[in-house]
Short mmCIF file of C-alpha atoms in Angstrom, two decimals:
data_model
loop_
_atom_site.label_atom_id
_atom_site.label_comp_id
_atom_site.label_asym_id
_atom_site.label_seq_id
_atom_site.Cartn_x
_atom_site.Cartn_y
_atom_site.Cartn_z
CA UNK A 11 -9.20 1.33 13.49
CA UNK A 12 -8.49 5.33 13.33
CA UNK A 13 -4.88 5.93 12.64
CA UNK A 14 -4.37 9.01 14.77
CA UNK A 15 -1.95 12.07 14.53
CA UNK A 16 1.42 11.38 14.70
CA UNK A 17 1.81 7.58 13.36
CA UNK A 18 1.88 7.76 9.83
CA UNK A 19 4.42 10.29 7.95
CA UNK A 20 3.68 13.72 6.46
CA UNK A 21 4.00 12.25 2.69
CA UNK A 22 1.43 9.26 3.57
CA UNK A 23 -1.06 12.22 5.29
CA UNK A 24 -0.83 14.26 2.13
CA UNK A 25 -1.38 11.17 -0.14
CA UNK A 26 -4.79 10.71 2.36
CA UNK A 27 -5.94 13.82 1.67
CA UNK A 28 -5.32 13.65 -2.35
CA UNK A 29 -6.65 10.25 -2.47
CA UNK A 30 -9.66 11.13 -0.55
CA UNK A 31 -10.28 14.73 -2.43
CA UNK A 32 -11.46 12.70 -5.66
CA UNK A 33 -13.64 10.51 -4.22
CA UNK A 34 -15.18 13.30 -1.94
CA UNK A 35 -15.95 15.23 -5.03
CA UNK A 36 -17.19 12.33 -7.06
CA UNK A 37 -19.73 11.43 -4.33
CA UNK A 38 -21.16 14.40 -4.29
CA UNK A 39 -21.22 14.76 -8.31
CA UNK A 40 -23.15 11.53 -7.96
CA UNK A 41 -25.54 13.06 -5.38
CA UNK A 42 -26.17 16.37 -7.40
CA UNK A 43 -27.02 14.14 -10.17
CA UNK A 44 -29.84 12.97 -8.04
CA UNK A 45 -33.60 14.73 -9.00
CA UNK A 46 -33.83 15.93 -5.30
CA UNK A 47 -30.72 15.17 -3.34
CA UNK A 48 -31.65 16.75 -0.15
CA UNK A 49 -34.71 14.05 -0.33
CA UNK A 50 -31.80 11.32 1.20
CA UNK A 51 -30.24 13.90 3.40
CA UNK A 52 -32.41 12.92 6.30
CA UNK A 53 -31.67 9.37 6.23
CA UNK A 54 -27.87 10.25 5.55
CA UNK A 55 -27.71 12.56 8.61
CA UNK A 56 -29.52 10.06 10.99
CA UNK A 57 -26.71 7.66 9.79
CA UNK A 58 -24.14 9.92 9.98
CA UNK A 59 -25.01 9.78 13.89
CA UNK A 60 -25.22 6.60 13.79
CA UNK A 61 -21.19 6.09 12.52
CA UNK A 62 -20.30 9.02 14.91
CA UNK A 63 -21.21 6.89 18.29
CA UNK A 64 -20.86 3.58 16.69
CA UNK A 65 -16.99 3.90 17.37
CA UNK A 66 -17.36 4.73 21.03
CA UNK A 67 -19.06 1.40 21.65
CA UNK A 68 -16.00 -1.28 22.21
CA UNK A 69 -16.72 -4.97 21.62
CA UNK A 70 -14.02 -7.19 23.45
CA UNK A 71 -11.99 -9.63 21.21
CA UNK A 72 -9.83 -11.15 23.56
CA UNK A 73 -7.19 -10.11 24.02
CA UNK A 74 -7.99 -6.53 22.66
CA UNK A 75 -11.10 -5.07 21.72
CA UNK A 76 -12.54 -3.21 18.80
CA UNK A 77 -15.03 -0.96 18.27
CA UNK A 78 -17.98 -0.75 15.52
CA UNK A 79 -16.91 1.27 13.09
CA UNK A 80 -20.40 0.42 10.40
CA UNK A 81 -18.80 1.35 7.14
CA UNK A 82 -20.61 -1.05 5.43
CA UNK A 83 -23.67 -0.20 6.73
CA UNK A 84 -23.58 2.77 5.57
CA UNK A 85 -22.42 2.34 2.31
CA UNK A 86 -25.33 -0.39 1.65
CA UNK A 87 -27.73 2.05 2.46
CA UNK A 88 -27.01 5.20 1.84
CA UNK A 89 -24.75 4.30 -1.25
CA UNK A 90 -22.88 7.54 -2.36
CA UNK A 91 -24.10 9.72 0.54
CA UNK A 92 -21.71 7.67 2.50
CA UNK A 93 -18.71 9.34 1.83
CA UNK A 94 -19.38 12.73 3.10
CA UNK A 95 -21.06 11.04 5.95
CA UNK A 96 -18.20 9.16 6.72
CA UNK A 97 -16.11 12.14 6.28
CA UNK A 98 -18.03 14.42 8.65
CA UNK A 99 -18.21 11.77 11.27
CA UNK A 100 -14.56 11.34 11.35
CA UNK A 101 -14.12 14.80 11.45
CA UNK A 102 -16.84 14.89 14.80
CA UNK A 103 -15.01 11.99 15.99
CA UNK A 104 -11.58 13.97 15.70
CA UNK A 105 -12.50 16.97 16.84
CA UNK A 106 -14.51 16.21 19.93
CA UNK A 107 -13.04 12.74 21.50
CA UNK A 108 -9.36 12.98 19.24
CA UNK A 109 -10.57 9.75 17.82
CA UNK A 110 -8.36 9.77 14.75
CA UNK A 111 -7.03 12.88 13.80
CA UNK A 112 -7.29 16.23 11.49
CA UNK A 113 -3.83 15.39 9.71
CA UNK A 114 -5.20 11.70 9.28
CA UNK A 115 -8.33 12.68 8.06
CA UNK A 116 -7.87 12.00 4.71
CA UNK A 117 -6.26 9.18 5.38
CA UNK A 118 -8.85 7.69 7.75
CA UNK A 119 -11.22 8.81 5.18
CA UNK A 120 -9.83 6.17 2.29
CA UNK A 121 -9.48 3.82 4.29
CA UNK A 122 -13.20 3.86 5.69
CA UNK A 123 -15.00 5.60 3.06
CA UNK A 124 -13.76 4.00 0.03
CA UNK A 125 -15.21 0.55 1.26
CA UNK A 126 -18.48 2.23 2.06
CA UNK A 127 -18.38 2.70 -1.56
CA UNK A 128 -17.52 -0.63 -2.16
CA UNK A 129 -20.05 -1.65 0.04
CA UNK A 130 -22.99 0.10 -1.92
CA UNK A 131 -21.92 -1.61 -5.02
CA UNK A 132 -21.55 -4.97 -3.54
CA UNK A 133 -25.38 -4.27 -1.91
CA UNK A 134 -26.63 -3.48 -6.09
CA UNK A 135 -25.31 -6.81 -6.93
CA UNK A 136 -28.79 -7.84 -5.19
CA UNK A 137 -30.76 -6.84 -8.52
CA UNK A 138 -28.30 -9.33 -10.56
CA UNK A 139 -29.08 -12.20 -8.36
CA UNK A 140 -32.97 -11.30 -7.88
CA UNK A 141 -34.19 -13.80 -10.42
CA UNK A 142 -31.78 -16.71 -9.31
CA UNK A 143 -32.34 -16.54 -5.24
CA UNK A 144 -35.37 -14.48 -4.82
CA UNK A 145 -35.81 -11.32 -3.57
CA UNK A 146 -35.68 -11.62 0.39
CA UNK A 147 -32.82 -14.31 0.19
CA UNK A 148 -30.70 -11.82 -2.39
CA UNK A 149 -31.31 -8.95 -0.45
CA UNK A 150 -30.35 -10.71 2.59
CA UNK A 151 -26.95 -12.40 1.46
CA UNK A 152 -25.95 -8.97 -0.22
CA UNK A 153 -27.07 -6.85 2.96
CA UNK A 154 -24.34 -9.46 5.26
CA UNK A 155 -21.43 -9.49 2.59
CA UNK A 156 -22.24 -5.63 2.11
CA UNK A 157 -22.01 -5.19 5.95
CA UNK A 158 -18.83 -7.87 6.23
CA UNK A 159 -16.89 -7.04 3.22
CA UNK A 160 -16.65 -3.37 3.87
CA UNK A 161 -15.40 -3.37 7.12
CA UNK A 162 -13.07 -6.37 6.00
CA UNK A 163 -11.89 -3.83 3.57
CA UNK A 164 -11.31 -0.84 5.73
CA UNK A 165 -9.49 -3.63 7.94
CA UNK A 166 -7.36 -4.48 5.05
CA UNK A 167 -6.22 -1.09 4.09
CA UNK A 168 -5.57 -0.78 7.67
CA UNK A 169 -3.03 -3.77 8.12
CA UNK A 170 -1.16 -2.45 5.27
CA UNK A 171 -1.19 1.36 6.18
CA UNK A 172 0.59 0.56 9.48
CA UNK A 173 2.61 -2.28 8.29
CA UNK A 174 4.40 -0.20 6.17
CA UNK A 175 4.81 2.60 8.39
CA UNK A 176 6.81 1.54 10.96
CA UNK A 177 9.25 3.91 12.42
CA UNK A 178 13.13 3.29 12.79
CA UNK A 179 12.48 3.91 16.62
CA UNK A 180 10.54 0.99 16.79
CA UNK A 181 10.80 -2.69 17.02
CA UNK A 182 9.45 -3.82 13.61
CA UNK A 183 8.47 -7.43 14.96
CA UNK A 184 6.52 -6.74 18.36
CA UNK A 185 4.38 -3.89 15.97
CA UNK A 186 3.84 -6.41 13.41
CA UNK A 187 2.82 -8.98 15.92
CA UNK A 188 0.35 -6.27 17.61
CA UNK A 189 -1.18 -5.39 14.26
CA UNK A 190 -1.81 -9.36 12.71
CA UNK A 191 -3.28 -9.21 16.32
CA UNK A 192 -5.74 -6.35 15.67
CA UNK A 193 -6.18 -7.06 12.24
CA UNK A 194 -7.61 -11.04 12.87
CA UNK A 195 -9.49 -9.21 15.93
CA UNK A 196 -11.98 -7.69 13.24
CA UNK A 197 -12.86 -11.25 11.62
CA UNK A 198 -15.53 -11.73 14.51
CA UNK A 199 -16.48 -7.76 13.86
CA UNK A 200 -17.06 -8.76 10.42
CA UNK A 201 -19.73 -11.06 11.51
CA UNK A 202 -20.99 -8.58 13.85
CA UNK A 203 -21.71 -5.72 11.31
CA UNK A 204 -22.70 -8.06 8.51
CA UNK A 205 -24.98 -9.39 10.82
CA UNK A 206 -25.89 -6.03 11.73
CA UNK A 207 -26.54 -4.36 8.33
CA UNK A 208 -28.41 -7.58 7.16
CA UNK A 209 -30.86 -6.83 10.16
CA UNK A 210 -31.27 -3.64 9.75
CA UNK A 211 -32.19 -3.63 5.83
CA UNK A 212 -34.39 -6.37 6.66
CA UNK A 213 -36.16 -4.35 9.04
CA UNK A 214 -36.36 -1.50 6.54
CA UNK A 215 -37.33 -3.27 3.88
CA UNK A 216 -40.38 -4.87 6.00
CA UNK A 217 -41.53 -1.45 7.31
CA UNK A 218 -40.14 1.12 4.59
CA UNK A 219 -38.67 -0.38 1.68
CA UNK A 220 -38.64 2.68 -0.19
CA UNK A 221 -35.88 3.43 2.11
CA UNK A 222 -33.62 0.87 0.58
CA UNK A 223 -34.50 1.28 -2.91
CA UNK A 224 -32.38 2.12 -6.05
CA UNK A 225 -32.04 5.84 -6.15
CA UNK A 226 -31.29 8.10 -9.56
CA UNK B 13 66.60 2.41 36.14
CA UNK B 14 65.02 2.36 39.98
CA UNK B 15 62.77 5.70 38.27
CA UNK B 16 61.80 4.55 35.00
CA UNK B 17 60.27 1.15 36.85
CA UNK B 18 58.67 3.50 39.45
CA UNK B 19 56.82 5.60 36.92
CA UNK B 20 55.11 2.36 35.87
CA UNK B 21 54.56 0.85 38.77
CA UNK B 22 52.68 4.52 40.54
CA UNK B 23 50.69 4.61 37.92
CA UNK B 24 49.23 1.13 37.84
CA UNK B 25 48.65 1.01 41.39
CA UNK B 26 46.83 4.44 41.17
CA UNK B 27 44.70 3.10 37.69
CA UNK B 28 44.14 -0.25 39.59
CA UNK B 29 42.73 1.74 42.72
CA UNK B 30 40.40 2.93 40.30
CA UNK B 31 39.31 0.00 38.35
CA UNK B 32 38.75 -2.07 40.73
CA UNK B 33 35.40 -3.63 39.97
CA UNK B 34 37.36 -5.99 37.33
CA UNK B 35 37.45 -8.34 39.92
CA UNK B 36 34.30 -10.44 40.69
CA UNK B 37 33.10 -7.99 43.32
CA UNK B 38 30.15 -5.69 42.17
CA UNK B 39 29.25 -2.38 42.88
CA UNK B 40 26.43 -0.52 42.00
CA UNK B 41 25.44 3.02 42.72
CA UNK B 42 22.42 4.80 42.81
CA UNK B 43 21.54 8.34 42.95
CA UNK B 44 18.06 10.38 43.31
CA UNK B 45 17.23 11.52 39.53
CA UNK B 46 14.01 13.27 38.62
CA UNK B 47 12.44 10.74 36.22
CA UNK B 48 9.00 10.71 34.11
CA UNK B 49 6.57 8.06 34.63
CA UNK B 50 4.17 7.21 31.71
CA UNK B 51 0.82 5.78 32.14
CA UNK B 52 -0.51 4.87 28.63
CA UNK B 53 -4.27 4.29 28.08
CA UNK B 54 -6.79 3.51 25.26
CA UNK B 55 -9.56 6.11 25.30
CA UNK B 56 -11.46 3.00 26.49
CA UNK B 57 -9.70 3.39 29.67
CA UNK B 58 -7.44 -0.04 28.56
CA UNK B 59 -3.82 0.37 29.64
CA UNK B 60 -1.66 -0.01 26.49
CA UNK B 61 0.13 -3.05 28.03
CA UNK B 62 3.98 -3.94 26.81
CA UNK B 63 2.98 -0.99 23.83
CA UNK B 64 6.66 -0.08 22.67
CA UNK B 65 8.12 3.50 23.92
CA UNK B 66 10.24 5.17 21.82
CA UNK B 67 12.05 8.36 23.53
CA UNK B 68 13.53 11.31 21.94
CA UNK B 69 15.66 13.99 23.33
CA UNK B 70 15.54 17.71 22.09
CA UNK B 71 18.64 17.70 20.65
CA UNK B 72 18.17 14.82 17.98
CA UNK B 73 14.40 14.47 17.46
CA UNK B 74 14.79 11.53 14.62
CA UNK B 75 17.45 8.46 16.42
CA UNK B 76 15.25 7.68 19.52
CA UNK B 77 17.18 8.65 22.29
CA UNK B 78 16.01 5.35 24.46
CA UNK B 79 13.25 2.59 23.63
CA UNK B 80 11.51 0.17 25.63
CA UNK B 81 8.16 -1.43 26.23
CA UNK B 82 5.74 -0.63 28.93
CA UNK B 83 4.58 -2.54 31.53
CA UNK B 84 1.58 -4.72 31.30
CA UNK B 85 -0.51 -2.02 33.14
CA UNK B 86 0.75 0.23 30.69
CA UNK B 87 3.32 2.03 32.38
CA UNK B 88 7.27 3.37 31.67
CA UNK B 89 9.21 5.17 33.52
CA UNK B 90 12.71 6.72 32.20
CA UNK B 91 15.13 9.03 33.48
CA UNK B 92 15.62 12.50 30.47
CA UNK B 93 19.29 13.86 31.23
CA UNK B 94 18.56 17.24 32.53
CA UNK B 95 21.55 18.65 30.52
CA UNK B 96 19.65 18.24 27.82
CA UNK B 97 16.63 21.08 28.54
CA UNK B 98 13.75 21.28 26.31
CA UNK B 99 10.58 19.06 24.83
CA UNK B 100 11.46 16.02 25.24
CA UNK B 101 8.98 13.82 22.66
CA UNK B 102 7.52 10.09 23.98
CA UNK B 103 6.19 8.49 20.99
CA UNK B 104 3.72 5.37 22.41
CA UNK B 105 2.65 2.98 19.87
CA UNK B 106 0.96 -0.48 19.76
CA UNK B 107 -0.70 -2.12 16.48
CA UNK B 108 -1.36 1.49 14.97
CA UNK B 109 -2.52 3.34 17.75
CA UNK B 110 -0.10 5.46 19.56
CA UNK B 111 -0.09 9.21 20.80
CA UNK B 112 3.22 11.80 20.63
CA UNK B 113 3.56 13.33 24.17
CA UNK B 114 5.58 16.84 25.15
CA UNK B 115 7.67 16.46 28.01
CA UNK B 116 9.03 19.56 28.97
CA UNK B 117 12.72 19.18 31.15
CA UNK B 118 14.82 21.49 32.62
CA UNK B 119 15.38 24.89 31.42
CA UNK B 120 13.07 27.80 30.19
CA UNK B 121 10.22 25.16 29.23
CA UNK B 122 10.28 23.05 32.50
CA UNK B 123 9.06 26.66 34.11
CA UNK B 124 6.16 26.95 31.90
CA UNK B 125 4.97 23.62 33.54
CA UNK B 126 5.39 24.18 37.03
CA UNK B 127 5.20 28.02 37.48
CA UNK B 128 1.73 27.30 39.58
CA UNK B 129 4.01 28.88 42.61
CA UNK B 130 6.27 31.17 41.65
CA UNK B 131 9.21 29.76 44.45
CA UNK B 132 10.15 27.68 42.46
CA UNK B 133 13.80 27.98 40.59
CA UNK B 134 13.70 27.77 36.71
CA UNK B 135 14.78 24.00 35.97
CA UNK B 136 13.65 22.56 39.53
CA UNK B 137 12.76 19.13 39.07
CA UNK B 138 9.19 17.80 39.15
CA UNK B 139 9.71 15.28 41.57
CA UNK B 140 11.16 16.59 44.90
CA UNK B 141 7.82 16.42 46.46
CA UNK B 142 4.28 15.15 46.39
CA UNK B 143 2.52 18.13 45.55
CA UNK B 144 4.48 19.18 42.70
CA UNK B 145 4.92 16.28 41.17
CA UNK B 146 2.58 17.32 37.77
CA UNK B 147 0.41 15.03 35.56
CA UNK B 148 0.58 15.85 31.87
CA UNK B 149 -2.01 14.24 29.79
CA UNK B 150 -2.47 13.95 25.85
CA UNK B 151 -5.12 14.99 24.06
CA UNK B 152 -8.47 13.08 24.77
CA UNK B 153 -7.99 12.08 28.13
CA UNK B 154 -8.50 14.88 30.33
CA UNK B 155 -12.17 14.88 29.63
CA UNK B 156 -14.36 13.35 32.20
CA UNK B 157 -17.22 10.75 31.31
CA UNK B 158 -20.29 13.16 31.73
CA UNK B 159 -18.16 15.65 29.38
CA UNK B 160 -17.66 13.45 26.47
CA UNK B 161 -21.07 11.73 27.10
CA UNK B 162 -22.79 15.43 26.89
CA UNK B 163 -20.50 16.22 23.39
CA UNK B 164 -22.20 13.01 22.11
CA UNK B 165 -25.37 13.39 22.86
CA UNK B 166 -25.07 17.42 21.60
CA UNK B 167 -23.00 15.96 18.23
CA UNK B 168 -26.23 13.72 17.30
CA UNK B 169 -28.44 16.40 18.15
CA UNK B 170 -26.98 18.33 15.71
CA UNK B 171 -27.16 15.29 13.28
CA UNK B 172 -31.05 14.30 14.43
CA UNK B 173 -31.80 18.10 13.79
CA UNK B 174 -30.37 18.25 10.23
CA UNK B 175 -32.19 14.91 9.46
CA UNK B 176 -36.04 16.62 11.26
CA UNK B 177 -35.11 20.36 9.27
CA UNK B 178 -34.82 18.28 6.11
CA UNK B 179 -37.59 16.32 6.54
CA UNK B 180 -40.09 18.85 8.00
CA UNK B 181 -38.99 21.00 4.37
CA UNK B 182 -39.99 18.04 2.48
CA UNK B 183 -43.65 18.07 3.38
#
């Protein structure tokens, strides 16, 4: 899912990084806004941890495999502290195993970061729908389309980024093949992490649901 | 008019010595070339079977010089023309994921490489013997497991610690 160094050209790098300098700064606008924003930072750093090692653990999709990447996750529960977390895990996950890369960073950043927002919206949607479903069943569909949706997302953005990028050196059709490839091999890692980030903020919400609450 | 036929007639048989192979007949030659094997790899340790190749010489670094697909184990070998010295790019790709490797050949840069014993004759190839035949590796790879399992476990340290500093202040 990280587009490393070297695939994607100079102008599409620099577009990462401008496209992911706005969102950067209006995360953390959002978090200063917050009465005591280092009060989240634990929960954002433990998470941050979690993203970090979550792509070194492949799950085979015949005939590839992919790796967790838990975007949604943490955009559901850590809502705008996700960004930065994304962004410093990428930057870990660049630095020490070149998993991505420090000209894609930006890049890599949209296109996992931005549904992580996504994600956290999708996951408020829960209050709408409180009334109509209940609480444990809204929480619960929100928490798997949260989880699904924003890796779906980053999946998306993905397809397209490489699509589009093909080099002249390069046989357009075998690439394309090899990326519809990849791309349907993260439907059953949508399941997966949905299923994962419903889970988890069920288990939160059983033993610390202040932990999942609506912050501001 | 005996010359002016004769002219003709020398000259075909002497092209027609040379072009022989018209006929049905095939010949093929071979000679010993120093070549560059690739062996491409996921970080997962997955070879990057039939992942397309693109090659590009020094001199034009934008038309690949020669593409082709590697093997399903992951491997391609090609043969860089050594009259062509210098860094000699391999661009690996499959769905997205691909890595740019620096070959150097011949010349100044093909020292730089293989200047472990100092014999050795600037431009020499790589591949006239066992020992010196060299393994170049991208980025990534030429970390062993315990190594990246030990930057892991030191990254989310450093995380764990931020979350317990934060934490501990809060009380």
């Amino acid at each position: 899912m990280h587009i490393p160094d070297g695939i994607l050209p100079a102008s599409v790098c620099i577009a990462g990084y401008a496209i992911a300098a706005p969102f950067a700064w209006y995360s953390l606008r959002q978090i200063n806004r917050l009465k005591d924003p280092t009060e989240e930072l634990p929960k954002a750093s433990l998470l941050t941890a979690a993203f970090f090692i979550a792509s070194s653990i492949n799950i085979p999709v015949p005939p590839s495999s992919v790796h967790l990447v838990l975007n949604g996750l943490l955009g559901s529960i850590l809502g705008y502290f996700a960004f930065p977390a994304i962004l410093v895990g990428l930057f870990f996950q660049a630095i020490m195993f070149g998993h991505g890369g420090l000209t894609t960073l930006g890049v890599d950043a949209v296109m996992m970061g931005v549904p992580a927002l996504v994600a956290h919206h999708i996951f408020q949607l829960r209050h709408v729908f409180r009334q109509k479903l209940g609480e444990k069943l809204a929480t619960s569909i929100f928490a798997f389309l949260a989880g699904a949706l924003g890796l779906g997302l980053s999946a998306v953005i993905f397809f397209f980024l490489v699509i589009t990028n093909i080099p002249s050196g390069f046989d357009a059709q075998t690439e394309q093949a090899a990326v519809y490839g990849l791309t349907l091999a993260h439907l059953p890692l949508m399941l997966i992490e949905g299923t994962f980030t419903l889970l988890l903020v069920a288990f939160l919400q059983r033993v610390k649901p202040e932990l999942i609450e609506r912050r501001g | 008019m005996k010359r002016t036929f004769a002219i003709p007639l020398v000259l075909m048989s002497v092209m027609g010595w040379q072009v022989r192979a018209i006929a049905h007949g095939v010949e093929i030659n071979y000679q010993a070339t120093e070549a560059i094997a690739l062996q491409a790899n996921y970080d997962s340790g997955e070879p990057m079977a039939e992942a397309q190749v693109s090659v590009y010489s020094p001199e034009d670094p934008s038309t690949p010089w020669l593409t082709g697909t590697a093997d399903a184990s992951g491997r391609f070998v090609f043969a860089p023309d050594p009259s062509i010295p210098g860094n000699w790019e391999v661009q690996v790709r499959q769905a997205g994921h691909g890595e740019i490797l620096n070959i150097p050949v011949g010349g100044e840069e093909g020292v730089l490489a293989t200047s472990a014993d100092g014999s050795r004759e600037p431009g020499a190839s790589a591949t006239d013997g066992e020992s010196d035949s060299q393994i170049v590796s991208s980025t990534g790879d030429n970390l062993s497991l315990p190594q990246k399992g030990l930057m892991a476990v030191s990254v989310i340290w450093g995380f764990v610690g931020t979350a317990l500093f934060f934490l501990a202040r809060k009380k």
